[in-house]
PDB file of C-alpha atoms in Angstrom:
ATOM      1  CA  TYR A   1     -34.146  69.849  39.381  1.00  0.00           C
ATOM      2  CA  GLU A   2     -33.060  69.613  35.743  1.00  0.00           C
ATOM      3  CA  SER A   3     -35.213  72.605  34.758  1.00  0.00           C
ATOM      4  CA  HIS A   4     -35.720  74.468  38.046  1.00  0.00           C
ATOM      5  CA  GLY A   5     -34.323  74.937  41.546  1.00  0.00           C
ATOM      6  CA  THR A   6     -31.247  76.604  42.962  1.00  0.00           C
ATOM      7  CA  PRO A   7     -27.725  75.742  41.800  1.00  0.00           C
ATOM      8  CA  HIS A   8     -27.174  73.977  45.146  1.00  0.00           C
ATOM      9  CA  GLN A   9     -30.299  71.830  44.664  1.00  0.00           C
ATOM     10  CA  LYS A  10     -29.226  70.865  41.139  1.00  0.00           C
ATOM     11  CA  LEU A  11     -25.718  70.057  42.348  1.00  0.00           C
ATOM     12  CA  GLU A  12     -26.943  67.969  45.275  1.00  0.00           C
ATOM     13  CA  ALA A  13     -29.572  66.136  43.209  1.00  0.00           C
ATOM     14  CA  ASN A  14     -27.048  65.106  40.540  1.00  0.00           C
ATOM     15  CA  TYR A  15     -24.547  64.092  43.221  1.00  0.00           C
ATOM     16  CA  LEU A  16     -27.113  61.905  44.996  1.00  0.00           C
ATOM     17  CA  LEU A  17     -28.193  60.258  41.738  1.00  0.00           C
ATOM     18  CA  GLY A  18     -24.531  59.563  41.026  1.00  0.00           C
ATOM     19  CA  ARG A  19     -24.244  57.895  44.420  1.00  0.00           C
ATOM     20  CA  VAL A  20     -27.283  55.731  43.687  1.00  0.00           C
ATOM     21  CA  TYR A  21     -25.728  54.537  40.426  1.00  0.00           C
ATOM     22  CA  THR A  22     -22.447  53.932  42.266  1.00  0.00           C
ATOM     23  CA  ASP A  23     -24.219  51.667  44.768  1.00  0.00           C
ATOM     24  CA  LEU A  24     -25.856  49.853  41.852  1.00  0.00           C
ATOM     25  CA  ASN A  25     -22.387  49.332  40.292  1.00  0.00           C
ATOM     26  CA  MET A  26     -23.520  51.285  37.201  1.00  0.00           C
ATOM     27  CA  THR A  27     -20.249  53.162  36.874  1.00  0.00           C
ATOM     28  CA  ALA A  28     -20.846  54.897  33.546  1.00  0.00           C
ATOM     29  CA  ASP A  29     -24.155  56.358  34.728  1.00  0.00           C
ATOM     30  CA  ALA A  30     -22.625  57.358  38.053  1.00  0.00           C
ATOM     31  CA  LEU A  31     -19.810  59.195  36.293  1.00  0.00           C
ATOM     32  CA  LYS A  32     -22.297  60.945  33.977  1.00  0.00           C
ATOM     33  CA  TYR A  33     -24.291  62.418  36.854  1.00  0.00           C
ATOM     34  CA  PHE A  34     -21.237  63.332  38.898  1.00  0.00           C
ATOM     35  CA  GLN A  35     -19.951  65.248  35.871  1.00  0.00           C
ATOM     36  CA  ARG A  36     -23.352  66.910  35.484  1.00  0.00           C
ATOM     37  CA  ALA A  37     -23.106  67.992  39.122  1.00  0.00           C
ATOM     38  CA  LEU A  38     -19.807  69.738  38.404  1.00  0.00           C
ATOM     39  CA  TRP A  39     -21.259  71.427  35.302  1.00  0.00           C
ATOM     40  CA  VAL A  40     -24.077  73.147  37.238  1.00  0.00           C
ATOM     41  CA  GLU A  41     -23.677  76.897  36.757  1.00  0.00           C
ATOM     42  CA  GLY A  42     -23.755  79.369  39.615  1.00  0.00           C
ATOM     43  CA  THR A  43     -22.666  77.058  42.427  1.00  0.00           C
ATOM     44  CA  ASP A  44     -20.849  78.453  45.448  1.00  0.00           C
ATOM     45  CA  SER A  45     -17.249  77.221  45.722  1.00  0.00           C
ATOM     46  CA  SER A  46     -17.868  76.623  49.440  1.00  0.00           C
ATOM     47  CA  ASP A  47     -20.612  74.073  48.666  1.00  0.00           C
ATOM     48  CA  ILE A  48     -19.338  70.824  50.194  1.00  0.00           C
ATOM     49  CA  TYR A  49     -21.056  68.831  47.444  1.00  0.00           C
ATOM     50  CA  LEU A  50     -18.430  70.101  45.022  1.00  0.00           C
ATOM     51  CA  ALA A  51     -15.780  68.451  47.188  1.00  0.00           C
ATOM     52  CA  ARG A  52     -17.780  65.258  47.584  1.00  0.00           C
ATOM     53  CA  THR A  53     -18.519  65.033  43.862  1.00  0.00           C
ATOM     54  CA  ASN A  54     -14.848  65.414  42.950  1.00  0.00           C
ATOM     55  CA  ASN A  55     -14.009  62.749  45.522  1.00  0.00           C
ATOM     56  CA  GLN A  56     -16.469  60.288  43.998  1.00  0.00           C
ATOM     57  CA  ILE A  57     -15.121  60.833  40.478  1.00  0.00           C
ATOM     58  CA  GLY A  58     -11.594  60.323  41.789  1.00  0.00           C
ATOM     59  CA  HIS A  59     -12.613  57.038  43.382  1.00  0.00           C
ATOM     60  CA  ILE A  60     -14.263  55.807  40.195  1.00  0.00           C
ATOM     61  CA  TYR A  61     -11.043  56.355  38.254  1.00  0.00           C
ATOM     62  CA  MET A  62      -8.865  54.986  41.063  1.00  0.00           C
ATOM     63  CA  TYR A  63     -10.836  51.737  41.334  1.00  0.00           C
ATOM     64  CA  GLN A  64     -10.482  51.324  37.561  1.00  0.00           C
ATOM     65  CA  ASN A  65      -6.705  51.765  37.955  1.00  0.00           C
ATOM     66  CA  ILE A  66      -6.787  55.008  35.951  1.00  0.00           C
ATOM     67  CA  PHE A  67      -4.726  56.793  38.569  1.00  0.00           C
ATOM     68  CA  ARG A  68      -3.550  59.780  36.541  1.00  0.00           C
ATOM     69  CA  LYS A  69      -7.154  60.726  35.839  1.00  0.00           C
ATOM     70  CA  ALA A  70      -8.026  60.320  39.526  1.00  0.00           C
ATOM     71  CA  ILE A  71      -5.418  62.587  41.093  1.00  0.00           C
ATOM     72  CA  PRO A  72      -6.723  65.981  39.806  1.00  0.00           C
ATOM     73  CA  TYR A  73     -10.097  65.183  41.367  1.00  0.00           C
ATOM     74  CA  PHE A  74      -8.513  64.356  44.726  1.00  0.00           C
ATOM     75  CA  TYR A  75      -6.667  67.674  44.684  1.00  0.00           C
ATOM     76  CA  ALA A  76      -9.950  69.407  43.790  1.00  0.00           C
ATOM     77  CA  THR A  77     -11.622  67.595  46.685  1.00  0.00           C
ATOM     78  CA  TYR A  78      -9.041  69.005  49.058  1.00  0.00           C
ATOM     79  CA  ARG A  79      -9.344  72.504  47.599  1.00  0.00           C
ATOM     80  CA  TYR A  80     -13.141  72.676  47.825  1.00  0.00           C
ATOM     81  CA  SER A  81     -13.318  71.037  51.260  1.00  0.00           C
ATOM     82  CA  SER A  82     -10.754  73.571  52.498  1.00  0.00           C
ATOM     83  CA  ILE A  83     -12.960  76.412  51.237  1.00  0.00           C
ATOM     84  CA  ALA A  84     -15.958  74.758  52.908  1.00  0.00           C
ATOM     85  CA  LYS A  85     -13.865  74.264  56.086  1.00  0.00           C
ATOM     86  CA  ASP A  86     -14.914  70.614  56.284  1.00  0.00           C
ATOM     87  CA  SER A  87     -12.023  68.908  58.050  1.00  0.00           C
ATOM     88  CA  THR A  88     -13.469  65.406  57.635  1.00  0.00           C
ATOM     89  CA  VAL A  89     -13.533  65.605  53.830  1.00  0.00           C
ATOM     90  CA  MET A  90     -10.100  67.255  53.900  1.00  0.00           C
ATOM     91  CA  VAL A  91      -8.723  64.240  55.803  1.00  0.00           C
ATOM     92  CA  PHE A  92     -10.045  61.785  53.221  1.00  0.00           C
ATOM     93  CA  ALA A  93      -8.761  63.944  50.362  1.00  0.00           C
ATOM     94  CA  LEU A  94      -5.248  63.961  51.825  1.00  0.00           C
ATOM     95  CA  ARG A  95      -5.434  60.201  52.359  1.00  0.00           C
ATOM     96  CA  ASP A  96      -6.534  59.616  48.765  1.00  0.00           C
ATOM     97  CA  ILE A  97      -3.747  61.830  47.419  1.00  0.00           C
ATOM     98  CA  GLY A  98      -1.347  59.748  49.507  1.00  0.00           C
ATOM     99  CA  ARG A  99      -2.846  56.549  48.097  1.00  0.00           C
ATOM    100  CA  TYR A 100      -2.222  57.815  44.582  1.00  0.00           C
ATOM    101  CA  TYR A 101       1.442  58.543  45.186  1.00  0.00           C
ATOM    102  CA  TYR A 102       2.331  55.259  46.839  1.00  0.00           C
ATOM    103  CA  THR A 103       0.341  53.316  44.222  1.00  0.00           C
ATOM    104  CA  VAL A 104       2.374  54.890  41.391  1.00  0.00           C
ATOM    105  CA  GLY A 105       5.603  54.137  43.266  1.00  0.00           C
ATOM    106  CA  ASN A 106       6.315  57.384  45.125  1.00  0.00           C
ATOM    107  CA  THR A 107       6.130  55.962  48.647  1.00  0.00           C
ATOM    108  CA  THR A 108       7.904  58.932  50.250  1.00  0.00           C
ATOM    109  CA  LYS A 109       5.352  61.410  48.944  1.00  0.00           C
ATOM    110  CA  GLY A 110       2.551  59.002  49.774  1.00  0.00           C
ATOM    111  CA  ILE A 111       3.693  58.824  53.397  1.00  0.00           C
ATOM    112  CA  MET A 112       3.925  62.624  53.506  1.00  0.00           C
ATOM    113  CA  TYR A 113       0.253  63.031  52.598  1.00  0.00           C
ATOM    114  CA  PHE A 114      -0.846  60.327  55.019  1.00  0.00           C
ATOM    115  CA  GLU A 115       1.081  62.122  57.758  1.00  0.00           C
ATOM    116  CA  LYS A 116      -0.653  65.394  56.795  1.00  0.00           C
ATOM    117  CA  ALA A 117      -4.000  63.629  57.083  1.00  0.00           C
ATOM    118  CA  GLY A 118      -3.000  62.292  60.499  1.00  0.00           C
ATOM    119  CA  SER A 119      -1.924  65.732  61.691  1.00  0.00           C
ATOM    120  CA  LEU A 120      -5.254  67.198  60.614  1.00  0.00           C
ATOM    121  CA  ILE A 121      -7.114  64.436  62.449  1.00  0.00           C
ATOM    122  CA  ASN A 122      -5.278  65.207  65.670  1.00  0.00           C
ATOM    123  CA  LYS A 123      -5.545  68.988  65.249  1.00  0.00           C
ATOM    124  CA  SER A 124      -9.291  68.762  64.593  1.00  0.00           C
ATOM    125  CA  ARG A 125      -9.806  66.035  67.222  1.00  0.00           C
ATOM    126  CA  LEU A 126     -11.455  63.769  64.661  1.00  0.00           C
ATOM    127  CA  TYR A 127     -10.116  60.686  66.423  1.00  0.00           C
ATOM    128  CA  LYS A 128     -12.761  58.361  64.946  1.00  0.00           C
ATOM    129  CA  LEU A 129     -11.061  58.874  61.562  1.00  0.00           C
ATOM    130  CA  ARG A 130      -7.705  57.547  62.750  1.00  0.00           C
ATOM    131  CA  GLN A 131      -8.416  54.004  61.581  1.00  0.00           C
ATOM    132  CA  PHE A 132      -8.939  55.237  58.003  1.00  0.00           C
ATOM    133  CA  VAL A 133      -5.493  56.846  57.889  1.00  0.00           C
ATOM    134  CA  TYR A 134      -3.133  55.279  60.400  1.00  0.00           C
ATOM    135  CA  SER A 135      -3.914  51.656  59.483  1.00  0.00           C
ATOM    136  CA  GLU A 136      -2.661  52.293  55.916  1.00  0.00           C
ATOM    137  CA  LEU A 137       0.185  54.505  57.105  1.00  0.00           C
ATOM    138  CA  SER A 138       1.283  51.650  59.344  1.00  0.00           C
ATOM    139  CA  LEU A 139       1.552  49.391  56.292  1.00  0.00           C
ATOM    140  CA  LEU A 140       3.524  52.002  54.355  1.00  0.00           C
ATOM    141  CA  TYR A 141       6.069  52.249  57.168  1.00  0.00           C
ATOM    142  CA  TYR A 142       6.139  48.437  57.294  1.00  0.00           C
ATOM    143  CA  ASN A 143       6.829  48.228  53.555  1.00  0.00           C
ATOM    144  CA  ILE A 144       9.904  50.488  53.857  1.00  0.00           C
ATOM    145  CA  GLY A 145      11.154  48.586  56.917  1.00  0.00           C
ATOM    146  CA  ASP A 146      10.498  51.304  59.513  1.00  0.00           C
ATOM    147  CA  TYR A 147       8.907  48.956  62.020  1.00  0.00           C
ATOM    148  CA  GLN A 148       8.955  51.331  64.988  1.00  0.00           C
ATOM    149  CA  LYS A 149       6.906  53.955  63.141  1.00  0.00           C
ATOM    150  CA  SER A 150       4.730  51.156  61.794  1.00  0.00           C
ATOM    151  CA  ILE A 151       3.884  50.037  65.331  1.00  0.00           C
ATOM    152  CA  GLN A 152       3.232  53.614  66.457  1.00  0.00           C
ATOM    153  CA  ALA A 153       0.829  54.188  63.559  1.00  0.00           C
ATOM    154  CA  PHE A 154      -0.814  50.831  64.246  1.00  0.00           C
ATOM    155  CA  HIS A 155      -1.569  51.736  67.851  1.00  0.00           C
ATOM    156  CA  LEU A 156      -2.955  55.121  66.768  1.00  0.00           C
ATOM    157  CA  SER A 157      -5.271  53.432  64.284  1.00  0.00           C
ATOM    158  CA  ASP A 158      -7.074  51.492  67.025  1.00  0.00           C
ATOM    159  CA  ASP A 159      -8.435  53.920  69.610  1.00  0.00           C
ATOM    160  CA  LYS A 160     -10.416  51.123  71.363  1.00  0.00           C
ATOM    161  CA  LYS A 161     -13.555  53.295  71.216  1.00  0.00           C
ATOM    162  CA  THR A 162     -14.596  53.199  67.572  1.00  0.00           C
ATOM    163  CA  PRO A 163     -15.562  49.850  65.957  1.00  0.00           C
ATOM    164  CA  LEU A 164     -12.922  48.894  63.402  1.00  0.00           C
ATOM    165  CA  ILE A 165     -13.983  48.619  59.776  1.00  0.00           C
ATOM    166  CA  GLY A 166     -12.293  45.633  58.124  1.00  0.00           C
ATOM    167  CA  ALA A 167     -10.991  44.435  61.493  1.00  0.00           C
ATOM    168  CA  GLY A 168      -9.903  41.036  60.175  1.00  0.00           C
ATOM    169  CA  THR A 169      -7.475  42.536  57.670  1.00  0.00           C
ATOM    170  CA  PHE A 170      -6.393  45.100  60.266  1.00  0.00           C
ATOM    171  CA  TYR A 171      -5.426  42.383  62.762  1.00  0.00           C
ATOM    172  CA  ASP A 172      -3.780  40.257  60.062  1.00  0.00           C
ATOM    173  CA  ASN A 173      -1.596  43.240  59.085  1.00  0.00           C
ATOM    174  CA  ALA A 174      -0.740  43.783  62.745  1.00  0.00           C
ATOM    175  CA  GLY A 175       0.412  40.167  62.966  1.00  0.00           C
ATOM    176  CA  ASP A 176       2.738  40.713  59.992  1.00  0.00           C
ATOM    177  CA  ILE A 177       4.218  43.823  61.595  1.00  0.00           C
ATOM    178  CA  PHE A 178       4.903  42.172  64.935  1.00  0.00           C
ATOM    179  CA  LYS A 179       6.296  39.071  63.203  1.00  0.00           C
ATOM    180  CA  ALA A 180       8.753  41.273  61.281  1.00  0.00           C
ATOM    181  CA  MET A 181       9.863  42.741  64.624  1.00  0.00           C
ATOM    182  CA  ASN A 182      10.359  39.232  66.069  1.00  0.00           C
ATOM    183  CA  GLN A 183       7.631  39.860  68.651  1.00  0.00           C
ATOM    184  CA  THR A 184       6.150  36.399  68.237  1.00  0.00           C
ATOM    185  CA  ASP A 185       3.629  36.474  71.087  1.00  0.00           C
ATOM    186  CA  SER A 186       2.097  39.720  69.848  1.00  0.00           C
ATOM    187  CA  ALA A 187       2.018  38.413  66.261  1.00  0.00           C
ATOM    188  CA  ILE A 188       0.166  35.260  67.320  1.00  0.00           C
ATOM    189  CA  TYR A 189      -2.233  37.329  69.451  1.00  0.00           C
ATOM    190  CA  TYR A 190      -3.296  39.475  66.490  1.00  0.00           C
ATOM    191  CA  TYR A 191      -3.394  36.586  64.033  1.00  0.00           C
ATOM    192  CA  LYS A 192      -5.802  34.811  66.384  1.00  0.00           C
ATOM    193  CA  LYS A 193      -7.937  37.945  66.626  1.00  0.00           C
ATOM    194  CA  SER A 194      -8.302  37.989  62.848  1.00  0.00           C
ATOM    195  CA  PHE A 195      -9.934  34.519  63.022  1.00  0.00           C
ATOM    196  CA  LYS A 196     -12.780  35.969  65.086  1.00  0.00           C
ATOM    197  CA  GLU A 197     -13.809  38.353  62.301  1.00  0.00           C
ATOM    198  CA  THR A 198     -16.097  37.574  59.389  1.00  0.00           C
ATOM    199  CA  SER A 199     -13.853  38.346  56.410  1.00  0.00           C
ATOM    200  CA  PRO A 200     -12.463  35.105  54.886  1.00  0.00           C
ATOM    201  CA  TYR A 201      -9.328  36.617  53.308  1.00  0.00           C
ATOM    202  CA  PRO A 202      -7.289  37.256  56.485  1.00  0.00           C
ATOM    203  CA  LYS A 203      -8.380  33.863  57.859  1.00  0.00           C
TER     204      LYS A 203
END
């Protein structure tokens, strides 16, 4: 689609090639094609691939610890996904904006964006996304010593219906929270659950 096709096809093709290079850990090439996707002329601002492309660029910068370059792309992700009315991408954009703020030391603002993401999940009934937001929000509350809210967010993150991604770390974090609240039996219960998962770090 470099020399023909619709703007959408050119945008999508460059986005997908960027994703391939991302999976191959060829970051420079991935970034090149994501940028090409954004440079395609004539695209519709409601095209969800604009949101997804901005999100991928944001992640590339975030994982390289270049946070101030990442944040404009996360805001752009939210803007384009709002135009496209894609609540799922909006949720992840809000979460990533929250990640930026707490990583650079603004925990209060970070929590605010995580709470916005949680509200959107509940409003849109996207309950399967709770684990991607509330598990981290639980840790943020834990880090500021608000253990009651930490427990509430923890329970929301595990809806018992959707398989947990990174369950070992999730259960290890739960053990820390309950230990901080002097609920020893619950802490031991979740620490033991983390041993049943495959990830070696929480073990």
